[in-house]
N, CA, C and O atoms as a Tinker XYZ file with bonds, in Angstrom:
   468  protein
     1  N     13.940000   18.904000  -12.087000    73     2
     2  CA    15.224000   19.389000  -11.589000    64     1     3
     3  C     16.209000   18.347000  -11.676000    63     2     4     5
     4  O     16.031000   17.293000  -11.064000    81     3
     5  N     17.281000   18.551000  -12.413000    73     3     6
     6  CA    18.348000   17.548000  -12.508000    64     5     7
     7  C     19.599000   18.110000  -11.856000    63     6     8     9
     8  O     20.041000   19.214000  -12.174000    81     7
     9  N     20.156000   17.343000  -10.949000    73     7    10
    10  CA    21.404000   17.870000  -10.278000    64     9    11
    11  C     22.665000   17.027000  -10.745000    63    10    12    13
    12  O     22.580000   15.801000  -10.813000    81    11
    13  N     23.760000   17.655000  -11.045000    73    11    14
    14  CA    24.903000   17.015000  -11.474000    64    13    15
    15  C     25.212000   15.818000  -10.499000    63    14    16    17
    16  O     25.140000   15.931000   -9.276000    81    15
    17  N     25.563000   14.658000  -11.159000    73    15    18
    18  CA    25.834000   13.482000  -10.262000    64    17    19
    19  C     27.153000   13.761000   -9.296000    63    18    20    21
    20  O     27.221000   13.196000   -8.205000    81    19
    21  N     28.019000   14.505000   -9.670000    73    19    22
    22  CA    29.196000   14.793000   -8.771000    64    21    23
    23  C     28.739000   15.505000   -7.572000    63    22    24    25
    24  O     29.222000   15.261000   -6.466000    81    23
    25  N     27.795000   16.404000   -7.768000    73    23    26
    26  CA    27.289000   17.138000   -6.545000    64    25    27
    27  C     26.465000   16.196000   -5.776000    63    26    28    29
    28  O     26.553000   16.203000   -4.548000    81    27
    29  N     25.651000   15.360000   -6.398000    73    27    30
    30  CA    24.884000   14.415000   -5.539000    64    29    31
    31  C     25.721000   13.563000   -4.781000    63    30    32    33
    32  O     25.365000   13.304000   -3.631000    81    31
    33  N     26.868000   13.038000   -5.262000    73    31    34
    34  CA    27.746000   12.138000   -4.560000    64    33    35
    35  C     28.439000   12.930000   -3.407000    63    34    36    37
    36  O     28.590000   12.433000   -2.291000    81    35
    37  N     28.883000   14.279000   -3.757000    73    35    38
    38  CA    29.534000   14.956000   -2.650000    64    37    39
    39  C     28.559000   15.340000   -1.542000    63    38    40    41
    40  O     29.004000   15.650000   -0.437000    81    39
    41  N     27.312000   15.333000   -1.774000    73    39    42
    42  CA    26.285000   15.660000   -0.808000    64    41    43
    43  C     25.947000   14.400000   -0.049000    63    42    44    45
    44  O     25.154000   14.483000    0.889000    81    43
    45  N     26.506000   13.188000   -0.392000    73    43    46
    46  CA    26.156000   11.968000    0.385000    64    45    47
    47  C     25.022000   11.117000   -0.146000    63    46    48    49
    48  O     24.403000   10.303000    0.538000    81    47
    49  N     24.790000   11.392000   -1.508000    73    47    50
    50  CA    23.753000   10.586000   -2.260000    64    49    51
    51  C     24.166000    9.126000   -2.323000    63    50    52    53
    52  O     25.335000    8.771000   -2.473000    81    51
    53  N     23.170000    8.331000   -2.205000    73    51    54
    54  CA    23.381000    6.768000   -2.371000    64    53    55
    55  C     22.827000    6.431000   -3.697000    63    54    56    57
    56  O     21.922000    7.081000   -4.220000    81    55
    57  N     23.410000    5.365000   -4.247000    73    55    58
    58  CA    22.846000    4.886000   -5.528000    64    57    59
    59  C     22.282000    3.497000   -5.102000    63    58    60    61
    60  O     22.978000    2.676000   -4.505000    81    59
    61  N     21.009000    3.287000   -5.437000    73    59    62
    62  CA    20.178000    2.130000   -5.106000    64    61    63
    63  C     19.725000    1.413000   -6.400000    63    62    64    65
    64  O     19.506000    2.011000   -7.454000    81    63
    65  N     19.602000    0.045000   -6.221000    73    63    66
    66  CA    19.085000   -0.717000   -7.233000    64    65    67
    67  C     17.685000   -1.186000   -6.933000    63    66    68    69
    68  O     17.367000   -1.553000   -5.802000    81    67
    69  N     16.799000   -1.169000   -8.014000    73    67    70
    70  CA    15.366000   -1.613000   -7.814000    64    69    71
    71  C     15.034000   -2.647000   -8.880000    63    70    72    73
    72  O     15.508000   -2.611000  -10.016000    81    71
    73  N     14.153000   -3.606000   -8.419000    73    71    74
    74  CA    13.734000   -4.574000   -9.374000    64    73    75
    75  C     12.496000   -4.094000  -10.141000    63    74    76    77
    76  O     11.819000   -3.163000   -9.705000    81    75
    77  N     12.196000   -4.734000  -11.292000    73    75    78
    78  CA    10.887000   -4.408000  -12.007000    64    77    79
    79  C      9.755000   -4.445000  -11.022000    63    78    80    81
    80  O      9.696000   -5.356000  -10.196000    81    79
    81  N      8.813000   -3.451000  -11.077000    73    79    82
    82  CA     7.457000   -3.469000  -10.406000    64    81    83
    83  C      7.767000   -3.114000   -8.911000    63    82    84    85
    84  O      6.820000   -3.215000   -8.131000    81    83
    85  N      8.917000   -2.733000   -8.445000    73    83    86
    86  CA     9.267000   -2.461000   -7.101000    64    85    87
    87  C      8.957000   -1.068000   -6.836000    63    86    88    89
    88  O      9.332000   -0.205000   -7.629000    81    87
    89  N      8.269000   -0.759000   -5.734000    73    87    90
    90  CA     7.924000    0.618000   -5.410000    64    89    91
    91  C      9.101000    1.482000   -4.966000    63    90    92    93
    92  O      9.907000    1.026000   -4.154000    81    91
    93  N      9.227000    2.647000   -5.439000    73    91    94
    94  CA    10.238000    3.583000   -4.961000    64    93    95
    95  C      9.630000    4.292000   -3.734000    63    94    96    97
    96  O     10.189000    4.335000   -2.638000    81    95
    97  N      8.471000    4.829000   -4.009000    73    95    98
    98  CA     7.723000    5.360000   -2.868000    64    97    99
    99  C      6.146000    5.031000   -3.130000    63    98   100   101
   100  O      5.775000    4.748000   -4.269000    81    99
   101  N      5.346000    5.072000   -2.172000    73    99   102
   102  CA     3.922000    4.870000   -2.260000    64   101   103
   103  C      3.064000    6.102000   -1.861000    63   102   104   105
   104  O      3.424000    6.956000   -1.051000    81   103
   105  N      1.902000    6.087000   -2.520000    73   103   106
   106  CA     0.922000    7.137000   -2.206000    64   105   107
   107  C      0.737000    7.203000   -0.689000    63   106   108   109
   108  O      0.487000    6.151000   -0.100000    81   107
   109  N      0.840000    8.381000    0.011000    73   107   110
   110  CA     0.647000    8.450000    1.422000    64   109   111
   111  C      2.025000    8.412000    2.237000    63   110   112   113
   112  O      2.046000    8.674000    3.439000    81   111
   113  N      3.079000    8.098000    1.574000    73   111   114
   114  CA     4.394000    8.113000    2.303000    64   113   115
   115  C      4.870000    9.518000    2.468000    63   114   116   117
   116  O      4.581000   10.372000    1.630000    81   115
   117  N      5.561000    9.774000    3.481000    73   115   118
   118  CA     6.226000   11.102000    3.735000    64   117   119
   119  C      7.435000   11.258000    2.904000    63   118   120   121
   120  O      8.329000   10.411000    2.920000    81   119
   121  N      7.485000   12.427000    2.109000    73   119   122
   122  CA     8.739000   12.605000    1.258000    64   121   123
   123  C      9.889000   12.975000    2.015000    63   122   124   125
   124  O      9.784000   13.921000    2.795000    81   123
   125  N     11.051000   12.323000    1.892000    73   123   126
   126  CA    12.234000   12.612000    2.654000    64   125   127
   127  C     13.426000   12.587000    1.773000    63   126   128   129
   128  O     14.520000   12.847000    2.275000    81   127
   129  N     13.324000   12.285000    0.435000    73   127   130
   130  CA    14.410000   12.130000   -0.479000    64   129   131
   131  C     14.215000   12.809000   -1.806000    63   130   132   133
   132  O     13.092000   13.013000   -2.267000    81   131
   133  N     15.253000   13.131000   -2.372000    73   131   134
   134  CA    15.280000   13.577000   -3.781000    64   133   135
   135  C     15.687000   12.462000   -4.585000    63   134   136   137
   136  O     16.763000   11.906000   -4.367000    81   135
   137  N     14.807000   12.041000   -5.619000    73   135   138
   138  CA    15.263000   10.971000   -6.377000    64   137   139
   139  C     15.573000   11.387000   -7.888000    63   138   140   141
   140  O     14.791000   12.094000   -8.524000    81   139
   141  N     16.705000   10.925000   -8.388000    73   139   142
   142  CA    17.105000   11.284000   -9.758000    64   141   143
   143  C     17.429000    9.847000  -10.438000    63   142   144   145
   144  O     18.175000    9.017000   -9.918000    81   143
   145  N     16.797000    9.683000  -11.609000    73   143   146
   146  CA    16.955000    8.462000  -12.318000    64   145   147
   147  C     18.227000    8.430000  -13.108000    63   146   148   149
   148  O     18.439000    9.344000  -13.905000    81   147
   149  N     19.081000    7.469000  -12.961000    73   147   150
   150  CA    20.241000    7.216000  -13.652000    64   149   151
   151  C     19.997000    6.383000  -14.805000    63   150   152   153
   152  O     20.501000    6.656000  -15.894000    81   151
   153  N     19.183000    5.292000  -14.610000    73   151   154
   154  CA    19.060000    4.156000  -15.717000    64   153   155
   155  C     17.591000    3.679000  -15.495000    63   154   156   157
   156  O     17.169000    3.515000  -14.351000    81   155
   157  N     16.836000    3.462000  -16.563000    73   155   158
   158  CA    15.568000    2.800000  -16.478000    64   157   159
   159  C     14.466000    3.761000  -16.524000    63   158   160   161
   160  O     14.704000    4.930000  -16.829000    81   159
   161  N     13.268000    3.365000  -16.245000    73   159   162
   162  CA    12.063000    4.158000  -16.202000    64   161   163
   163  C     11.337000    4.064000  -14.847000    63   162   164   165
   164  O     11.387000    3.057000  -14.141000    81   163
   165  N     10.688000    5.137000  -14.547000    73   163   166
   166  CA     9.775000    5.053000  -13.338000    64   165   167
   167  C      8.387000    5.567000  -13.699000    63   166   168   169
   168  O      8.205000    6.620000  -14.310000    81   167
   169  N      7.479000    4.801000  -13.305000    73   167   170
   170  CA     6.046000    5.093000  -13.604000    64   169   171
   171  C      5.386000    5.746000  -12.390000    63   170   172   173
   172  O      5.453000    5.195000  -11.292000    81   171
   173  N      4.767000    6.873000  -12.558000    73   171   174
   174  CA     3.918000    7.616000  -11.485000    64   173   175
   175  C      2.587000    7.262000  -11.678000    63   174   176   177
   176  O      2.063000    7.504000  -12.765000    81   175
   177  N      1.875000    6.648000  -10.655000    73   175   178
   178  CA     0.515000    6.239000  -10.906000    64   177   179
   179  C     -0.362000    6.351000   -9.613000    63   178   180   181
   180  O      0.161000    6.575000   -8.522000    81   179
   181  N     -1.645000    6.196000   -9.761000    73   179   182
   182  CA    -2.572000    6.074000   -8.609000    64   181   183
   183  C     -3.631000    4.937000   -9.049000    63   182   184   185
   184  O     -3.710000    4.540000  -10.211000    81   183
   185  N     -4.401000    4.479000   -8.041000    73   183   186
   186  CA    -5.418000    3.506000   -8.290000    64   185   187
   187  C     -6.760000    4.158000   -7.804000    63   186   188   189
   188  O     -6.779000    4.825000   -6.770000    81   187
   189  N     -7.879000    3.955000   -8.564000    73   187   190
   190  CA    -9.062000    4.467000   -8.095000    64   189   191
   191  C     -9.826000    3.445000   -7.198000    63   190   192   193
   192  O     -9.296000    2.373000   -6.906000    81   191
   193  N    -11.007000    3.762000   -6.786000    73   191   194
   194  CA   -11.621000    2.878000   -5.834000    64   193   195
   195  C    -11.870000    1.376000   -6.312000    63   194   196   197
   196  O    -11.890000    0.388000   -5.579000    81   195
   197  N    -12.046000    1.408000   -7.622000    73   195   198
   198  CA   -12.233000    0.063000   -8.176000    64   197   199
   199  C    -10.948000   -0.683000   -8.525000    63   198   200   201
   200  O    -11.011000   -1.825000   -8.982000    81   199
   201  N     -9.802000   -0.077000   -8.323000    73   199   202
   202  CA    -8.534000   -0.647000   -8.406000    64   201   203
   203  C     -7.948000   -0.470000   -9.877000    63   202   204   205
   204  O     -7.006000   -1.136000  -10.306000    81   203
   205  N     -8.614000    0.497000  -10.584000    73   203   206
   206  CA    -8.143000    0.717000  -11.996000    64   205   207
   207  C     -6.930000    1.703000  -11.880000    63   206   208   209
   208  O     -7.002000    2.667000  -11.118000    81   207
   209  N     -5.872000    1.473000  -12.599000    73   207   210
   210  CA    -4.735000    2.183000  -12.479000    64   209   211
   211  C     -4.775000    3.419000  -13.380000    63   210   212   213
   212  O     -5.216000    3.302000  -14.524000    81   211
   213  N     -4.345000    4.576000  -12.934000    73   211   214
   214  CA    -4.247000    5.831000  -13.702000    64   213   215
   215  C     -2.758000    6.216000  -13.837000    63   214   216   217
   216  O     -2.208000    6.632000  -12.817000    81   215
   217  N     -2.079000    6.130000  -14.918000    73   215   218
   218  CA    -0.785000    6.371000  -15.059000    64   217   219
   219  C     -0.614000    7.913000  -15.247000    63   218   220   221
   220  O     -1.088000    8.408000  -16.270000    81   219
   221  N      0.009000    8.690000  -14.365000    73   219   222
   222  CA     0.201000   10.099000  -14.514000    64   221   223
   223  C      1.438000   10.475000  -15.381000    63   222   224   225
   224  O      1.397000   11.429000  -16.158000    81   223
   225  N      2.500000    9.719000  -15.225000    73   223   226
   226  CA     3.654000    9.980000  -16.150000    64   225   227
   227  C      4.573000    8.780000  -16.139000    63   226   228   229
   228  O      4.468000    7.933000  -15.252000    81   227
   229  N      5.488000    8.685000  -17.119000    73   227   230
   230  CA     6.518000    7.833000  -17.169000    64   229   231
   231  C      7.811000    8.493000  -17.317000    63   230   232   233
   232  O      8.024000    9.089000  -18.373000    81   231
   233  N      8.712000    8.470000  -16.395000    73   231   234
   234  CA     9.951000    9.146000  -16.360000    64   233   235
   235  C     11.050000    8.309000  -16.823000    63   234   236   237
   236  O     10.974000    7.096000  -16.627000    81   235
   237  N     12.141000    8.846000  -17.458000    73   235   238
   238  CA    13.240000    8.108000  -17.831000    64   237   239
   239  C     14.543000    8.734000  -17.316000    63   238   240   241
   240  O     14.563000    9.748000  -16.618000    81   239
   241  N     15.639000    8.046000  -17.716000    73   239   242
   242  CA    16.925000    8.445000  -17.147000    64   241   243
   243  C     17.240000   10.008000  -17.406000    63   242   244   245
   244  O     16.901000   10.543000  -18.461000    81   243
   245  N     17.841000   10.634000  -16.483000    73   243   246
   246  CA    18.046000   12.078000  -16.404000    64   245   247
   247  C     17.057000   12.867000  -15.794000    63   246   248   249
   248  O     17.318000   14.032000  -15.493000    81   247
   249  N     15.838000   12.324000  -15.552000    73   247   250
   250  CA    14.791000   13.019000  -14.878000    64   249   251
   251  C     14.745000   12.654000  -13.297000    63   250   252   253
   252  O     15.234000   11.648000  -12.783000    81   251
   253  N     14.098000   13.619000  -12.694000    73   251   254
   254  CA    13.827000   13.364000  -11.209000    64   253   255
   255  C     12.300000   13.166000  -10.925000    63   254   256   257
   256  O     11.437000   13.577000  -11.701000    81   255
   257  N     12.044000   12.544000   -9.822000    73   255   258
   258  CA    10.622000   12.319000   -9.415000    64   257   259
   259  C     10.384000   12.608000   -8.053000    63   258   260   261
   260  O     11.212000   12.373000   -7.173000    81   259
   261  N      9.119000   13.182000   -7.832000    73   259   262
   262  CA     8.703000   13.554000   -6.489000    64   261   263
   263  C      9.246000   14.809000   -5.802000    63   262   264   265
   264  O      8.862000   15.198000   -4.700000    81   263
   265  N     10.200000   15.420000   -6.575000    73   263   266
   266  CA    10.904000   16.557000   -5.867000    64   265   267
   267  C      9.975000   17.734000   -5.496000    63   266   268   269
   268  O     10.235000   18.419000   -4.507000    81   267
   269  N      8.933000   17.975000   -6.243000    73   267   270
   270  CA     7.937000   19.167000   -5.879000    64   269   271
   271  C      7.242000   18.869000   -4.631000    63   270   272   273
   272  O      6.942000   19.825000   -3.917000    81   271
   273  N      6.933000   17.654000   -4.253000    73   271   274
   274  CA     6.276000   17.201000   -2.972000    64   273   275
   275  C      7.249000   17.544000   -1.878000    63   274   276   277
   276  O      6.725000   17.821000   -0.799000    81   275
   277  N      8.480000   17.578000   -1.938000    73   275   278
   278  CA     9.401000   17.895000   -0.796000    64   277   279
   279  C      9.134000   19.259000   -0.236000    63   278   280   281
   280  O      9.401000   19.506000    0.940000    81   279
   281  N      8.589000   20.199000   -1.084000    73   279   282
   282  CA     8.464000   21.572000   -0.507000    64   281   283
   283  C      7.032000   21.911000    0.048000    63   282   284   285
   284  O      6.782000   23.036000    0.481000    81   283
   285  N      6.127000   20.926000    0.021000    73   283   286
   286  CA     4.757000   21.304000    0.499000    64   285   287
   287  C      4.413000   20.667000    1.696000    63   286   288   289
   288  O      3.298000   20.880000    2.173000    81   287
   289  N      5.304000   19.822000    2.327000    73   287   290
   290  CA     5.095000   19.176000    3.637000    64   289   291
   291  C      3.787000   18.411000    3.702000    63   290   292   293
   292  O      3.026000   18.507000    4.664000    81   291
   293  N      3.542000   17.613000    2.593000    73   291   294
   294  CA     2.351000   16.717000    2.588000    64   293   295
   295  C      2.773000   15.451000    1.997000    63   294   296   297
   296  O      3.761000   15.452000    1.263000    81   295
   297  N      2.107000   14.318000    2.244000    73   295   298
   298  CA     2.529000   13.089000    1.692000    64   297   299
   299  C      2.375000   12.891000    0.172000    63   298   300   301
   300  O      1.682000   13.646000   -0.510000    81   299
   301  N      3.037000   11.870000   -0.313000    73   299   302
   302  CA     3.043000   11.660000   -1.837000    64   301   303
   303  C      1.599000   11.445000   -2.292000    63   302   304   305
   304  O      0.878000   10.647000   -1.695000    81   303
   305  N      1.203000   12.097000   -3.266000    73   303   306
   306  CA    -0.202000   11.836000   -3.851000    64   305   307
   307  C     -0.195000   10.725000   -4.879000    63   306   308   309
   308  O     -1.224000   10.451000   -5.497000    81   307
   309  N      0.901000   10.103000   -5.068000    73   307   310
   310  CA     1.060000    9.066000   -6.126000    64   309   311
   311  C      2.024000    8.075000   -5.748000    63   310   312   313
   312  O      2.759000    8.274000   -4.781000    81   311
   313  N      2.088000    6.965000   -6.464000    73   311   314
   314  CA     3.138000    5.938000   -6.359000    64   313   315
   315  C      4.245000    6.116000   -7.423000    63   314   316   317
   316  O      3.942000    6.546000   -8.536000    81   315
   317  N      5.431000    5.820000   -7.132000    73   315   318
   318  CA     6.457000    5.722000   -8.107000    64   317   319
   319  C      7.059000    4.251000   -8.078000    63   318   320   321
   320  O      7.603000    3.745000   -7.096000    81   319
   321  N      6.887000    3.690000   -9.233000    73   319   322
   322  CA     7.129000    2.281000   -9.492000    64   321   323
   323  C      8.246000    2.133000  -10.512000    63   322   324   325
   324  O      8.160000    2.866000  -11.497000    81   323
   325  N      9.284000    1.302000  -10.435000    73   323   326
   326  CA    10.284000    1.102000  -11.423000    64   325   327
   327  C      9.718000    0.174000  -12.438000    63   326   328   329
   328  O      9.168000   -0.887000  -12.142000    81   327
   329  N      9.877000    0.618000  -13.637000    73   327   330
   330  CA     9.432000   -0.214000  -14.811000    64   329   331
   331  C     10.635000   -0.646000  -15.638000    63   330   332   333
   332  O     11.649000    0.049000  -15.701000    81   331
   333  N     10.499000   -1.827000  -16.280000    73   331   334
   334  CA    11.645000   -2.358000  -16.891000    64   333   335
   335  C     11.532000   -2.185000  -18.523000    63   334   336   337
   336  O     12.076000   -2.985000  -19.284000    81   335
   337  N     10.857000   -1.187000  -18.927000    73   335   338
   338  CA    10.609000   -1.019000  -20.492000    64   337   339
   339  C     11.927000   -0.760000  -21.252000    63   338   340   341
   340  O     12.124000   -1.340000  -22.319000    81   339
   341  N     12.789000    0.050000  -20.763000    73   339   342
   342  CA    13.993000    0.289000  -21.505000    64   341   343
   343  C     15.152000   -0.758000  -21.073000    63   342   344   345
   344  O     15.740000   -1.438000  -21.913000    81   343
   345  N     15.411000   -0.823000  -19.756000    73   343   346
   346  CA    16.411000   -1.677000  -19.338000    64   345   347
   347  C     15.852000   -2.765000  -18.485000    63   346   348   349
   348  O     15.464000   -2.451000  -17.359000    81   347
   349  N     15.765000   -3.979000  -18.870000    73   347   350
   350  CA    15.203000   -5.043000  -18.124000    64   349   351
   351  C     15.894000   -5.478000  -16.803000    63   350   352   353
   352  O     15.386000   -6.375000  -16.130000    81   351
   353  N     17.013000   -4.878000  -16.425000    73   351   354
   354  CA    17.752000   -5.370000  -15.374000    64   353   355
   355  C     17.419000   -4.589000  -14.114000    63   354   356   357
   356  O     16.872000   -5.154000  -13.166000    81   355
   357  N     17.727000   -3.344000  -14.086000    73   355   358
   358  CA    17.628000   -2.522000  -12.753000    64   357   359
   359  C     17.613000   -1.034000  -13.045000    63   358   360   361
   360  O     17.942000   -0.545000  -14.126000    81   359
   361  N     17.201000   -0.359000  -11.979000    73   359   362
   362  CA    17.136000    1.061000  -11.944000    64   361   363
   363  C     18.127000    1.524000  -11.069000    63   362   364   365
   364  O     18.211000    0.904000  -10.009000    81   363
   365  N     18.957000    2.530000  -11.260000    73   363   366
   366  CA    19.869000    3.067000  -10.241000    64   365   367
   367  C     19.435000    4.449000  -10.181000    63   366   368   369
   368  O     19.217000    5.069000  -11.221000    81   367
   369  N     19.283000    5.015000   -8.951000    73   367   370
   370  CA    18.953000    6.361000   -8.824000    64   369   371
   371  C     19.550000    6.933000   -7.505000    63   370   372   373
   372  O     19.924000    6.179000   -6.607000    81   371
   373  N     19.617000    8.103000   -7.428000    73   371   374
   374  CA    20.268000    8.732000   -6.371000    64   373   375
   375  C     19.193000    9.397000   -5.374000    63   374   376   377
   376  O     18.203000    9.995000   -5.798000    81   375
   377  N     19.481000    9.236000   -4.028000    73   375   378
   378  CA    18.582000    9.681000   -2.980000    64   377   379
   379  C     19.306000   10.476000   -2.066000    63   378   380   381
   380  O     20.311000   10.009000   -1.529000    81   379
   381  N     18.919000   11.616000   -1.825000    73   379   382
   382  CA    19.501000   12.559000   -0.811000    64   381   383
   383  C     18.560000   12.886000    0.231000    63   382   384   385
   384  O     17.527000   13.491000   -0.057000    81   383
   385  N     18.832000   12.527000    1.468000    73   383   386
   386  CA    17.886000   12.845000    2.614000    64   385   387
   387  C     17.924000   14.329000    2.828000    63   386   388   389
   388  O     18.957000   14.993000    2.734000    81   387
   389  N     16.661000   14.845000    3.139000    73   387   390
   390  CA    16.622000   16.301000    3.426000    64   389   391
   391  C     16.903000   16.488000    5.008000    63   390   392   393
   392  O     16.441000   15.783000    5.906000    81   391
   393  N     17.732000   17.555000    5.139000    73   391   394
   394  CA    17.819000   17.857000    6.631000    64   393   395
   395  C     16.583000   18.629000    7.119000    63   394   396   397
   396  O     15.937000   19.356000    6.364000    81   395
   397  N     16.279000   18.437000    8.434000    73   395   398
   398  CA    15.085000   19.017000    9.031000    64   397   399
   399  C     15.095000   20.578000    8.805000    63   398   400   401
   400  O     14.085000   21.191000    8.459000    81   399
   401  N     16.243000   21.130000    9.015000    73   399   402
   402  CA    16.328000   22.592000    8.871000    64   401   403
   403  C     16.058000   23.006000    7.445000    63   402   404   405
   404  O     15.368000   24.007000    7.251000    81   403
   405  N     16.532000   22.340000    6.467000    73   403   406
   406  CA    16.432000   22.775000    5.105000    64   405   407
   407  C     14.921000   22.579000    4.721000    63   406   408   409
   408  O     14.338000   23.455000    4.083000    81   407
   409  N     14.287000   21.416000    5.115000    73   407   410
   410  CA    12.960000   21.196000    4.863000    64   409   411
   411  C     11.929000   22.196000    5.397000    63   410   412   413
   412  O     10.923000   22.588000    4.805000    81   411
   413  N     12.380000   22.559000    6.693000    73   411   414
   414  CA    11.521000   23.579000    7.345000    64   413   415
   415  C     11.720000   24.965000    6.635000    63   414   416   417
   416  O     10.729000   25.694000    6.580000    81   415
   417  N     12.830000   25.379000    6.118000    73   415   418
   418  CA    13.098000   26.563000    5.402000    64   417   419
   419  C     12.292000   26.520000    4.202000    63   418   420   421
   420  O     11.584000   27.488000    3.923000    81   419
   421  N     12.334000   25.363000    3.369000    73   419   422
   422  CA    11.635000   25.315000    2.094000    64   421   423
   423  C     10.070000   25.318000    2.347000    63   422   424   425
   424  O      9.319000   25.796000    1.496000    81   423
   425  N      9.626000   24.821000    3.436000    73   423   426
   426  CA     8.092000   24.834000    3.670000    64   425   427
   427  C      7.736000   26.194000    4.020000    63   426   428   429
   428  O      6.692000   26.665000    3.568000    81   427
   429  N      8.528000   26.914000    4.816000    73   427   430
   430  CA     8.248000   28.343000    5.104000    64   429   431
   431  C      8.209000   29.218000    3.889000    63   430   432   433
   432  O      7.290000   30.017000    3.701000    81   431
   433  N      9.201000   29.062000    3.077000    73   431   434
   434  CA     9.334000   29.841000    1.746000    64   433   435
   435  C      8.148000   29.532000    0.840000    63   434   436   437
   436  O      7.600000   30.426000    0.195000    81   435
   437  N      7.740000   28.208000    0.794000    73   435   438
   438  CA     6.618000   27.864000   -0.056000    64   437   439
   439  C      5.268000   28.444000    0.520000    63   438   440   441
   440  O      4.405000   28.890000   -0.237000    81   439
   441  N      5.137000   28.423000    1.757000    73   439   442
   442  CA     3.901000   28.937000    2.372000    64   441   443
   443  C      3.899000   30.473000    2.245000    63   442   444   445
   444  O      2.815000   31.027000    2.062000    81   443
   445  N      5.049000   31.217000    2.329000    73   443   446
   446  CA     5.166000   32.570000    2.239000    64   445   447
   447  C      4.753000   33.047000    0.761000    63   446   448   449
   448  O      4.039000   34.031000    0.568000    81   447
   449  N      5.289000   32.227000   -0.277000    73   447   450
   450  CA     4.987000   32.633000   -1.609000    64   449   451
   451  C      3.625000   32.337000   -1.955000    63   450   452   453
   452  O      3.023000   33.114000   -2.694000    81   451
   453  N      3.037000   31.245000   -1.482000    73   451   454
   454  CA     1.632000   30.832000   -1.660000    64   453   455
   455  C      0.727000   31.838000   -1.133000    63   454   456   457
   456  O     -0.200000   32.217000   -1.850000    81   455
   457  N      0.890000   32.340000    0.095000    73   455   458
   458  CA     0.146000   33.375000    0.800000    64   457   459
   459  C      0.328000   34.752000    0.025000    63   458   460   461
   460  O     -0.552000   35.597000    0.183000    81   459
   461  N      1.234000   34.990000   -0.669000    73   459   462
   462  CA     1.557000   36.248000   -1.275000    64   461   463
   463  C      0.800000   36.385000   -2.626000    63   462   464   465
   464  O      0.651000   37.503000   -3.118000    81   463
   465  N      0.328000   35.289000   -3.225000    73   463   466
   466  CA    -0.259000   35.357000   -4.512000    64   465   467
   467  C     -1.680000   35.817000   -4.371000    63   466   468
   468  O     -2.388000   35.950000   -5.370000    81   467
């Protein structure tokens, strides 16, 4: 899901800078933000019991990450790490905090649809 940057800014989104290998969010964190990549790459990964990395996906500018988890009221099942493959300087992305009311409504809607299947 990609949201127009003008809409993000009007909703109070912040632009943040990340350094290479810096975590945007970690497995087990509570999802509270919508992340949209403006520049750079983000690696979604997990580590097994032996510490071996499993890369789920690599996202680039114009994509969003972790938004599906916002609707199920569970912690992130993966890490999101900024990578410097395309742009060696920094990643800029937008983050919009979710209001409690909106998150509750989304959780209720998701539960209703899931139970209806």
